[in-house]
mmCIF file of C-alpha atoms in Angstrom:
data_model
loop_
_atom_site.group_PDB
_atom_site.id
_atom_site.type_symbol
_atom_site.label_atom_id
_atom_site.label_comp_id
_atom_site.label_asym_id
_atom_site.label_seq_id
_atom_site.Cartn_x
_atom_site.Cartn_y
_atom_site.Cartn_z
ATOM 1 C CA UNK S 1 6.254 -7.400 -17.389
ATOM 2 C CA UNK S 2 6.299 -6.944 -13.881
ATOM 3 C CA UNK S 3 8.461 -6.952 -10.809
ATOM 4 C CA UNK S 4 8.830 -8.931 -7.576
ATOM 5 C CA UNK S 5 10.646 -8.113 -4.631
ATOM 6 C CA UNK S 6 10.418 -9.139 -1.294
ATOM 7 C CA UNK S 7 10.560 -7.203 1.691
ATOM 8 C CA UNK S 8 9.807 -8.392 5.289
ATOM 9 C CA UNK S 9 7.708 -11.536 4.841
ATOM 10 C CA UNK S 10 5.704 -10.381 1.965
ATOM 11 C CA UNK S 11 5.960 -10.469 -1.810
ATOM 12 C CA UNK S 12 5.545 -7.581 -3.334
ATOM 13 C CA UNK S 13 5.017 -7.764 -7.568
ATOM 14 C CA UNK S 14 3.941 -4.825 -9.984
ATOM 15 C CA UNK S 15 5.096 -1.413 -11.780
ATOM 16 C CA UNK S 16 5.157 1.925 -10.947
ATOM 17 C CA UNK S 17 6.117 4.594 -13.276
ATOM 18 C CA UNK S 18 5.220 7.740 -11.453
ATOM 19 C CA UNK S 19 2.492 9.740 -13.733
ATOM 20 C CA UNK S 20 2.128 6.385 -16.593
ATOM 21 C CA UNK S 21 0.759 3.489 -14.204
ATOM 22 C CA UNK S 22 1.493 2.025 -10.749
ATOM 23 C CA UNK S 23 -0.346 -1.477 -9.584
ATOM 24 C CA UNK S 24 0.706 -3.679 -7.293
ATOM 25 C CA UNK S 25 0.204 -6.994 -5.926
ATOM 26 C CA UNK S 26 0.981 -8.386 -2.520
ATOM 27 C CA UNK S 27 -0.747 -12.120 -2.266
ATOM 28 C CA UNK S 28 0.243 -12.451 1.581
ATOM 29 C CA UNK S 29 -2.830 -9.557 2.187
ATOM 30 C CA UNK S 30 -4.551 -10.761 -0.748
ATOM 31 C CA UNK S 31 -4.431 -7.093 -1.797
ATOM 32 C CA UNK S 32 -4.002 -5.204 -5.364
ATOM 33 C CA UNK S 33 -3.001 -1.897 -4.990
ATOM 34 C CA UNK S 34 -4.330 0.766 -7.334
ATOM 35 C CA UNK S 35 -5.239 -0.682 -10.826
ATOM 36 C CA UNK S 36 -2.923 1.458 -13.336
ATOM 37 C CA UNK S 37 -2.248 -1.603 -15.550
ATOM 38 C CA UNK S 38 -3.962 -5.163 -15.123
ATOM 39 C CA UNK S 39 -1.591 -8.103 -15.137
ATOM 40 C CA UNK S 40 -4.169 -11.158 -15.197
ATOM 41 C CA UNK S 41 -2.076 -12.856 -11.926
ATOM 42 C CA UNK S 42 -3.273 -9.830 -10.286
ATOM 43 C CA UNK S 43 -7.185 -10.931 -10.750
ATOM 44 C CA UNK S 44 -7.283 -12.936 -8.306
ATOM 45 C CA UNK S 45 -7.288 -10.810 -5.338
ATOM 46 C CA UNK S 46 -10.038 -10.566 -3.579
ATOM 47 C CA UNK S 47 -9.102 -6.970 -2.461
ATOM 48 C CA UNK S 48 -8.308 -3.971 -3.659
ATOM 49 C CA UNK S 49 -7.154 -0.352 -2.804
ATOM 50 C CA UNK S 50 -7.568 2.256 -4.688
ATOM 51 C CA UNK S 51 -5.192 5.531 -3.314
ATOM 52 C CA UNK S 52 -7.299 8.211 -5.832
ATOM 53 C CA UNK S 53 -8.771 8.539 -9.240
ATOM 54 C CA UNK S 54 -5.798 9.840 -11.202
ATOM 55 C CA UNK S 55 -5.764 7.205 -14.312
ATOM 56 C CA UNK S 56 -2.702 6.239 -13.628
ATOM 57 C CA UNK S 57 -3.740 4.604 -10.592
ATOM 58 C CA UNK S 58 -7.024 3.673 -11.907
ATOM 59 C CA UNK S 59 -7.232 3.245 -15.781
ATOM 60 C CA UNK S 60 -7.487 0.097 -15.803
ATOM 61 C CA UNK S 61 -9.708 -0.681 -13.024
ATOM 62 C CA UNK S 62 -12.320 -1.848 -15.447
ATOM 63 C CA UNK S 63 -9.880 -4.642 -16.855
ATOM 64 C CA UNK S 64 -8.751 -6.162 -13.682
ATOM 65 C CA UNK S 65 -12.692 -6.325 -13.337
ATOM 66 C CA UNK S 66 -13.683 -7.907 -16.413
ATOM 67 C CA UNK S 67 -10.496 -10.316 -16.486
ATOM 68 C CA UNK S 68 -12.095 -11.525 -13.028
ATOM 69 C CA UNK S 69 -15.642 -11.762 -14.666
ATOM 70 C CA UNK S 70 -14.133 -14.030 -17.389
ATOM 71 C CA UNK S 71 -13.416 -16.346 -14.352
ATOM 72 C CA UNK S 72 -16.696 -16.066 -12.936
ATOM 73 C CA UNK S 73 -14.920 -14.899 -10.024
ATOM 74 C CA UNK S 74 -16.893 -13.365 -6.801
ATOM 75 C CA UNK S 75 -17.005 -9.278 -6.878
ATOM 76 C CA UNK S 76 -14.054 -8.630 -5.009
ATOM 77 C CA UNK S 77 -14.001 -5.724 -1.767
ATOM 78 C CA UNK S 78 -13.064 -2.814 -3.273
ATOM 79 C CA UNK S 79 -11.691 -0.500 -1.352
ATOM 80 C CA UNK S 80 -11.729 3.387 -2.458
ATOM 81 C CA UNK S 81 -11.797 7.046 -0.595
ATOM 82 C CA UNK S 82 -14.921 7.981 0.558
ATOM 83 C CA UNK S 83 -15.071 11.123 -1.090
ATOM 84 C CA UNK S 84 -15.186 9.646 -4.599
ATOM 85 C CA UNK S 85 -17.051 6.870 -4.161
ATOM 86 C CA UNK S 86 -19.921 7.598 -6.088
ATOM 87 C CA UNK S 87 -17.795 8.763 -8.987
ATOM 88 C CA UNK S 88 -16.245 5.100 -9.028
ATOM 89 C CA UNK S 89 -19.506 3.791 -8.623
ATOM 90 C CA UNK S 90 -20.758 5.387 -11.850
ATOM 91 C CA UNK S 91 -17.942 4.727 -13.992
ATOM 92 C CA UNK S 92 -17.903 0.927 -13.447
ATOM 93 C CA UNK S 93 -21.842 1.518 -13.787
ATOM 94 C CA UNK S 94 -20.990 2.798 -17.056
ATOM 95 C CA UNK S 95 -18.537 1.109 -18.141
ATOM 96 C CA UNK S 96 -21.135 -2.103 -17.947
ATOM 97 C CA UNK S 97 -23.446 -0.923 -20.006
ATOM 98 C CA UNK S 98 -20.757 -0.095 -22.620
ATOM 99 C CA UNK S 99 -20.077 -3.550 -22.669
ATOM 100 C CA UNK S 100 -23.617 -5.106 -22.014
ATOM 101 C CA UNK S 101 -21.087 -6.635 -18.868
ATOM 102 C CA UNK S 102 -21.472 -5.888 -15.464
ATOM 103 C CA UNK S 103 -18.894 -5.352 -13.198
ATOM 104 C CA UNK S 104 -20.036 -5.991 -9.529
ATOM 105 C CA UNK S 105 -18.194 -5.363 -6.550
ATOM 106 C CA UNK S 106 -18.513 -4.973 -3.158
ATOM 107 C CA UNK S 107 -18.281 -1.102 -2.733
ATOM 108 C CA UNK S 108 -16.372 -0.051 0.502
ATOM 109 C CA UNK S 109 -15.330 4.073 0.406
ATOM 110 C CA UNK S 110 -13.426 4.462 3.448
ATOM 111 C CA UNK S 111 -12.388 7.532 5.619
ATOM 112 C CA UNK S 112 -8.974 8.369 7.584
ATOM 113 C CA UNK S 113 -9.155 6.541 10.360
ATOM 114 C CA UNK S 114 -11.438 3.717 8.885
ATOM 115 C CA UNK S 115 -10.799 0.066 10.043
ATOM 116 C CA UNK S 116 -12.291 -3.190 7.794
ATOM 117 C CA UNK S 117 -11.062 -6.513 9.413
ATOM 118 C CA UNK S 118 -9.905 -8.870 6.562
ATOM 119 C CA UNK S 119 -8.946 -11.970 7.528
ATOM 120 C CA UNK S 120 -6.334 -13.751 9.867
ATOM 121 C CA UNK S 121 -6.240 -11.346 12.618
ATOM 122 C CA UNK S 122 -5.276 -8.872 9.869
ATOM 123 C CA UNK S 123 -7.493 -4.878 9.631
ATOM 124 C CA UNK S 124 -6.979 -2.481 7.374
ATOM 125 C CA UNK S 125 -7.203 1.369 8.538
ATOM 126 C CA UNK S 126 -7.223 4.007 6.189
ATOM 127 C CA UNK S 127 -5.633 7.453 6.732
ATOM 128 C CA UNK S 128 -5.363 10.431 5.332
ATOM 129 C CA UNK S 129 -2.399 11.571 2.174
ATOM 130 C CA UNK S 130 -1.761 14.520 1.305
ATOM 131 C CA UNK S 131 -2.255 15.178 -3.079
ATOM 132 C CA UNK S 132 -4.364 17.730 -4.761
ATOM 133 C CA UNK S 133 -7.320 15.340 -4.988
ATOM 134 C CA UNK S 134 -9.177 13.240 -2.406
ATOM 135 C CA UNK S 135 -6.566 10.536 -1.205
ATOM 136 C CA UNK S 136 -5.767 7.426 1.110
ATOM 137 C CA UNK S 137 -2.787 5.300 2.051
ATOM 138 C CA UNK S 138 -4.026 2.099 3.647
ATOM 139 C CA UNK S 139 -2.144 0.507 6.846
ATOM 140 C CA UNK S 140 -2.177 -3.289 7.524
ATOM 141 C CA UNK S 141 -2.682 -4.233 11.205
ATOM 142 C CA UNK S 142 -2.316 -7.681 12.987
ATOM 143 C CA UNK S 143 -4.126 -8.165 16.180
ATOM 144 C CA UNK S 144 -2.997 -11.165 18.262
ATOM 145 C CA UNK S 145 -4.461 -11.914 22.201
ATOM 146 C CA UNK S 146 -1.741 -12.109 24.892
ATOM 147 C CA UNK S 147 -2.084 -13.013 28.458
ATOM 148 C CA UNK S 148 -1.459 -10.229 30.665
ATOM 149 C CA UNK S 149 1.992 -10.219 32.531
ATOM 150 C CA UNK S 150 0.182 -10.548 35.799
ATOM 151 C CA UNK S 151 -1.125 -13.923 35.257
ATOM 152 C CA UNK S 152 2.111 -15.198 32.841
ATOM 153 C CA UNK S 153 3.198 -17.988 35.197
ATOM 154 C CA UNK S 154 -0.420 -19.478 35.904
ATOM 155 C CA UNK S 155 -0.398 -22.671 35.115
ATOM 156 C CA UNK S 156 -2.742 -23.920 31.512
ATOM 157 C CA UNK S 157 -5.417 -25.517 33.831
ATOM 158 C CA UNK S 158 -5.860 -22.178 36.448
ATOM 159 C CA UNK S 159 -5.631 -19.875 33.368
ATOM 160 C CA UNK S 160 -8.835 -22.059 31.569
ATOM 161 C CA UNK S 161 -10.486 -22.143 34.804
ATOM 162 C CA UNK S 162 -10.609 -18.365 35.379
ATOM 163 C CA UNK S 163 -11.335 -17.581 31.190
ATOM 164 C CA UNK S 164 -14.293 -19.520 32.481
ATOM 165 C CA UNK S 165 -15.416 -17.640 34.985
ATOM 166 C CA UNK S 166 -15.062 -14.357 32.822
ATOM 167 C CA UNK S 167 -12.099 -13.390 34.643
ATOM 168 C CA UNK S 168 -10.154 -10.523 32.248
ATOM 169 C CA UNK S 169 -6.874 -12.347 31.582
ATOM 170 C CA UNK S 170 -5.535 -10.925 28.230
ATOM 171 C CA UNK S 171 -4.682 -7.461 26.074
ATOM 172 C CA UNK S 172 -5.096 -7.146 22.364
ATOM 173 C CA UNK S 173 -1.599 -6.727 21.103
ATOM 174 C CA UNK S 174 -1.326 -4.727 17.559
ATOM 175 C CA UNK S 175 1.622 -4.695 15.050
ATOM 176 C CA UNK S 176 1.954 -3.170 11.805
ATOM 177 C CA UNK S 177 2.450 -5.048 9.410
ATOM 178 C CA UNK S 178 2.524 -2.955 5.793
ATOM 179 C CA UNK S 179 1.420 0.280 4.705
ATOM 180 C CA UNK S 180 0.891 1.588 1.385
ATOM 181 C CA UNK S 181 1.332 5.918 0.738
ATOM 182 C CA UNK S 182 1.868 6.732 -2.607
ATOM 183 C CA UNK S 183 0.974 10.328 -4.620
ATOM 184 C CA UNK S 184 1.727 12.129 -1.369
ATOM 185 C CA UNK S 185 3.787 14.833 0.458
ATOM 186 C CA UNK S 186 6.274 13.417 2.731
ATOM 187 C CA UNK S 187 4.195 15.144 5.321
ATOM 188 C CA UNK S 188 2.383 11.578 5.662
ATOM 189 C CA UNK S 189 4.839 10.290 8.381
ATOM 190 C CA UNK S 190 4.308 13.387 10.318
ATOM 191 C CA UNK S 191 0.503 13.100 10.115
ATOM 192 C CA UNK S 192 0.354 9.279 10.537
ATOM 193 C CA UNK S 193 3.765 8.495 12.752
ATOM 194 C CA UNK S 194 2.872 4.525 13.262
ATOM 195 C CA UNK S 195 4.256 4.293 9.578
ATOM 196 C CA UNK S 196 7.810 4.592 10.748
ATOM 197 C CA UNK S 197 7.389 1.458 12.950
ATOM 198 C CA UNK S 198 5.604 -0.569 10.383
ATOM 199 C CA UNK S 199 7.290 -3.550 9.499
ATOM 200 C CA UNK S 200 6.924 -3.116 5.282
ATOM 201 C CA UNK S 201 6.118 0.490 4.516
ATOM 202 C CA UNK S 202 5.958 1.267 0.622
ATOM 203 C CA UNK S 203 6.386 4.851 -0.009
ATOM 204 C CA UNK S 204 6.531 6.865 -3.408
ATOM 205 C CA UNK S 205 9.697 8.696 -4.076
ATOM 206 C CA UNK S 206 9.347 10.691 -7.251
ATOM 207 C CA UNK S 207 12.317 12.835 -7.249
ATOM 208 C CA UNK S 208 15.883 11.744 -6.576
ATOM 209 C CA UNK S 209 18.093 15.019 -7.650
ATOM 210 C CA UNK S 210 17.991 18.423 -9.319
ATOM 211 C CA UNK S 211 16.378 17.392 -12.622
ATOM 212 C CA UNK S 212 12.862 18.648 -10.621
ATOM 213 C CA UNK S 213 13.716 20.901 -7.435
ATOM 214 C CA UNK S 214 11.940 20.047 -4.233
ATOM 215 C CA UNK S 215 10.157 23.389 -4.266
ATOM 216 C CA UNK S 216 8.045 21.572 -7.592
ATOM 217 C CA UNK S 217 8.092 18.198 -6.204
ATOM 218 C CA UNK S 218 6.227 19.392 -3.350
ATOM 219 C CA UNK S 219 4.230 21.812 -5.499
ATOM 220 C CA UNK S 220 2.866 18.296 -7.323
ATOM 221 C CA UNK S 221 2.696 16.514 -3.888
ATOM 222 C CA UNK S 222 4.962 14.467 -4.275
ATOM 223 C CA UNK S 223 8.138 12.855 -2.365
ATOM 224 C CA UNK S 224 11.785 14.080 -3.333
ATOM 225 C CA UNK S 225 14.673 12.222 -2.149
ATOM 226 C CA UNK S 226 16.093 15.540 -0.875
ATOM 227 C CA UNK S 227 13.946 15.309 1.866
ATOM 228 C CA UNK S 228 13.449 11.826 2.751
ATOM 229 C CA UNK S 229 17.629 11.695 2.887
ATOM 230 C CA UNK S 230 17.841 13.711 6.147
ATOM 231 C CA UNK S 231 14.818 12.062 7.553
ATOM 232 C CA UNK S 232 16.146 8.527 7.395
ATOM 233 C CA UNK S 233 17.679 7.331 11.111
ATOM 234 C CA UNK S 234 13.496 8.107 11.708
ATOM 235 C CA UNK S 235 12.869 5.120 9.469
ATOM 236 C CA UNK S 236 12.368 1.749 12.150
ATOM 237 C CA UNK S 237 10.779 -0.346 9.020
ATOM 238 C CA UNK S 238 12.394 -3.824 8.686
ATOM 239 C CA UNK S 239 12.005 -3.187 5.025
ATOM 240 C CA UNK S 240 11.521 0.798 3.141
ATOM 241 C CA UNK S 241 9.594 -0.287 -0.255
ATOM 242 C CA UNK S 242 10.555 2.736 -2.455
ATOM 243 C CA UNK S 243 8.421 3.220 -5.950
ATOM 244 C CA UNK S 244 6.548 5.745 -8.406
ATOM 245 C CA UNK S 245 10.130 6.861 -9.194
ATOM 246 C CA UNK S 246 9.913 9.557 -12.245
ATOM 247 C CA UNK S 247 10.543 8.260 -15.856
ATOM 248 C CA UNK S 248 13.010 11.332 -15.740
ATOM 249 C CA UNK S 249 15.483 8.557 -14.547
ATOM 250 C CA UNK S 250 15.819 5.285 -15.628
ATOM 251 C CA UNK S 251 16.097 2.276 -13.695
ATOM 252 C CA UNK S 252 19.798 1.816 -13.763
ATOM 253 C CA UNK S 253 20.005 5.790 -12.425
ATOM 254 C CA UNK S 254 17.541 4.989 -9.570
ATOM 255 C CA UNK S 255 19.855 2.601 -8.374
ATOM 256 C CA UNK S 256 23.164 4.307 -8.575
ATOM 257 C CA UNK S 257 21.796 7.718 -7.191
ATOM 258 C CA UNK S 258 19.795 5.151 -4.258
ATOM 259 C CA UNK S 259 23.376 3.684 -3.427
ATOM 260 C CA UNK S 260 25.418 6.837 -3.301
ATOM 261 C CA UNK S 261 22.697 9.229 -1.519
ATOM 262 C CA UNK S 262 21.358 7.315 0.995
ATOM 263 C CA UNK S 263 22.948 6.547 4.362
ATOM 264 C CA UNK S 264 24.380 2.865 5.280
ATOM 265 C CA UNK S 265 21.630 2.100 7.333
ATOM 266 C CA UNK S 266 18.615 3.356 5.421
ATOM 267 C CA UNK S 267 20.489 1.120 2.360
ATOM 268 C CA UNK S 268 20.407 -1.591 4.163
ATOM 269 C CA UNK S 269 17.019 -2.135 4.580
ATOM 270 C CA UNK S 270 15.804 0.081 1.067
ATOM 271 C CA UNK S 271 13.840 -1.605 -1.344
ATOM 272 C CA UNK S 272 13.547 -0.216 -4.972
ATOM 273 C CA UNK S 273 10.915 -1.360 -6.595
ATOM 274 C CA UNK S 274 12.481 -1.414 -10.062
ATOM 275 C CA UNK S 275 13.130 -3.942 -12.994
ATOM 276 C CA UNK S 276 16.121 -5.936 -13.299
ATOM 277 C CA UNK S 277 17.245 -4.464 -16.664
ATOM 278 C CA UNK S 278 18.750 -0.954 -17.305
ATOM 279 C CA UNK S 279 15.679 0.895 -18.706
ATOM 280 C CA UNK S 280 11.968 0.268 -17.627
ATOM 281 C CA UNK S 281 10.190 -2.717 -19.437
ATOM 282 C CA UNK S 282 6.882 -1.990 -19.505
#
């Protein structure tokens, strides 16, 4: 039903049919992202992240929910943009007295710029897409301690004694590890540069040729291959998760127009998120 790639060290499972449904799964973060369909494996995250309310990121929001409920499962964190946060509130409010069911969570509406810490040494900040209606990509962080260069060769012993004395030995070190911008202009690396260095960065990519012009791609806000193309020796991610392709093209298209289009080392390190077959399966 769904499919798995991997990309950097994470796993990386779902669909995404740009304008049907897009939901995906990466258990390394513990994170669903958006909720367009609800696989059952994907119930047992304990996070999500909702991008926006357009149903096909959404719709089935309330399903992911109840599946969890059926499992007596803890409300899970979920994640959402600030701005309609008490929209989502009411509809799963709703939605649970439709069903004489309640579907708790643990409400967090986040702005640009937002941090949560999760767990591991791992935060996630929010910042700010760019679609016609309130919107967020999320950005995975890992902060590790490191001793500062100045005090490298100190030997184990000296190095506990001063930590001891409250002596300032170390520097928070941060790496990104995976982003998540979908339903967006391409603007998004301009606006939030640090997702060009992060390891895994999934990124919609809507439109690969002429069959929609970039002058209506962008019109849509959304990401057209004609302009990512030219942009790509900016690209430092270990892995380039592309998705939300248009059903315009089938999955077999995706791939040839991928391979001829993009440069050698873009291609190299491009993942598709697409199924194995020749048209999409779900």
């Amino acid at each position: 039903m769904f499919t798995t790639v991997s990309a950097g060290p994470y796993t990386i499972r779902g669909v995404s049919l740009g304008g049907l449904y897009t939901s995906l799964h990466v258990p390394e973060l513990d994170a669903v992202f958006d909720v367009g369909l609800a696989p059952r494996q994907f119930a047992a995250a304990r996070n999500i992240f909702l991008s926006h309310g357009h149903a096909d990121h959404i719709g089935a929001l309330c399903t992911l929910l109840g599946i969890r409920g059926l499992h007596r499962m803890p409300p899970p964190q979920l994640f959402v943009p600030a701005a309609i946060s008490d929209e989502v509130d009411a509809m799963l409010a709703a939605f649970g007295r439709l069903q004489r069911f309640a579907l708790p969570v643990v409400l967090r509406p986040m702005e640009p710029g937002d941090e949560v810490a999760l767990k591991g040494g791992i935060f996630v900040r929010a910042f700010k897409t760019h679609h016609p209606v309130p919107s967020l990509g999320y950005q995975f962080v890992r902060r590790t301690q490191k001793l500062k260069p100045a005090y490298i060769d100190l030997p184990g012993p000296e190095i506990g004694r001063r930590r001891a004395q409250g002596d300032d030995l170390f520097y928070t070190q941060e790496t990104p590890e995976l982003a998540y911008a979908t339903d967006t202009l391409l603007r998004v690396i301009d606006t939030h540069p640090s997702l060009l260095d992060t390891r895994v960065l999934i990124l919609e990519c809507s439109f690969l040729d002429d069959r929609k012009s970039l002058a209506d791609s962008r019109a849509g806000c959304h990401v057209h291959l004609d302009e990512l193309v030219p942009r790509a020796p900016e690209f430092q991610n270990e892995a380039l998760v592309l998705m939300h392709f248009s059903q315009l093209y089938e999955p077999a298209e995706v791939r040839e127009i991928l391979a001829r289009r993009c440069p050698a080392a873009l291609r190299a390190r491009l993942v598709p998120l697409l199924p194995e077959g020749a048209v999409w399966n779900v």
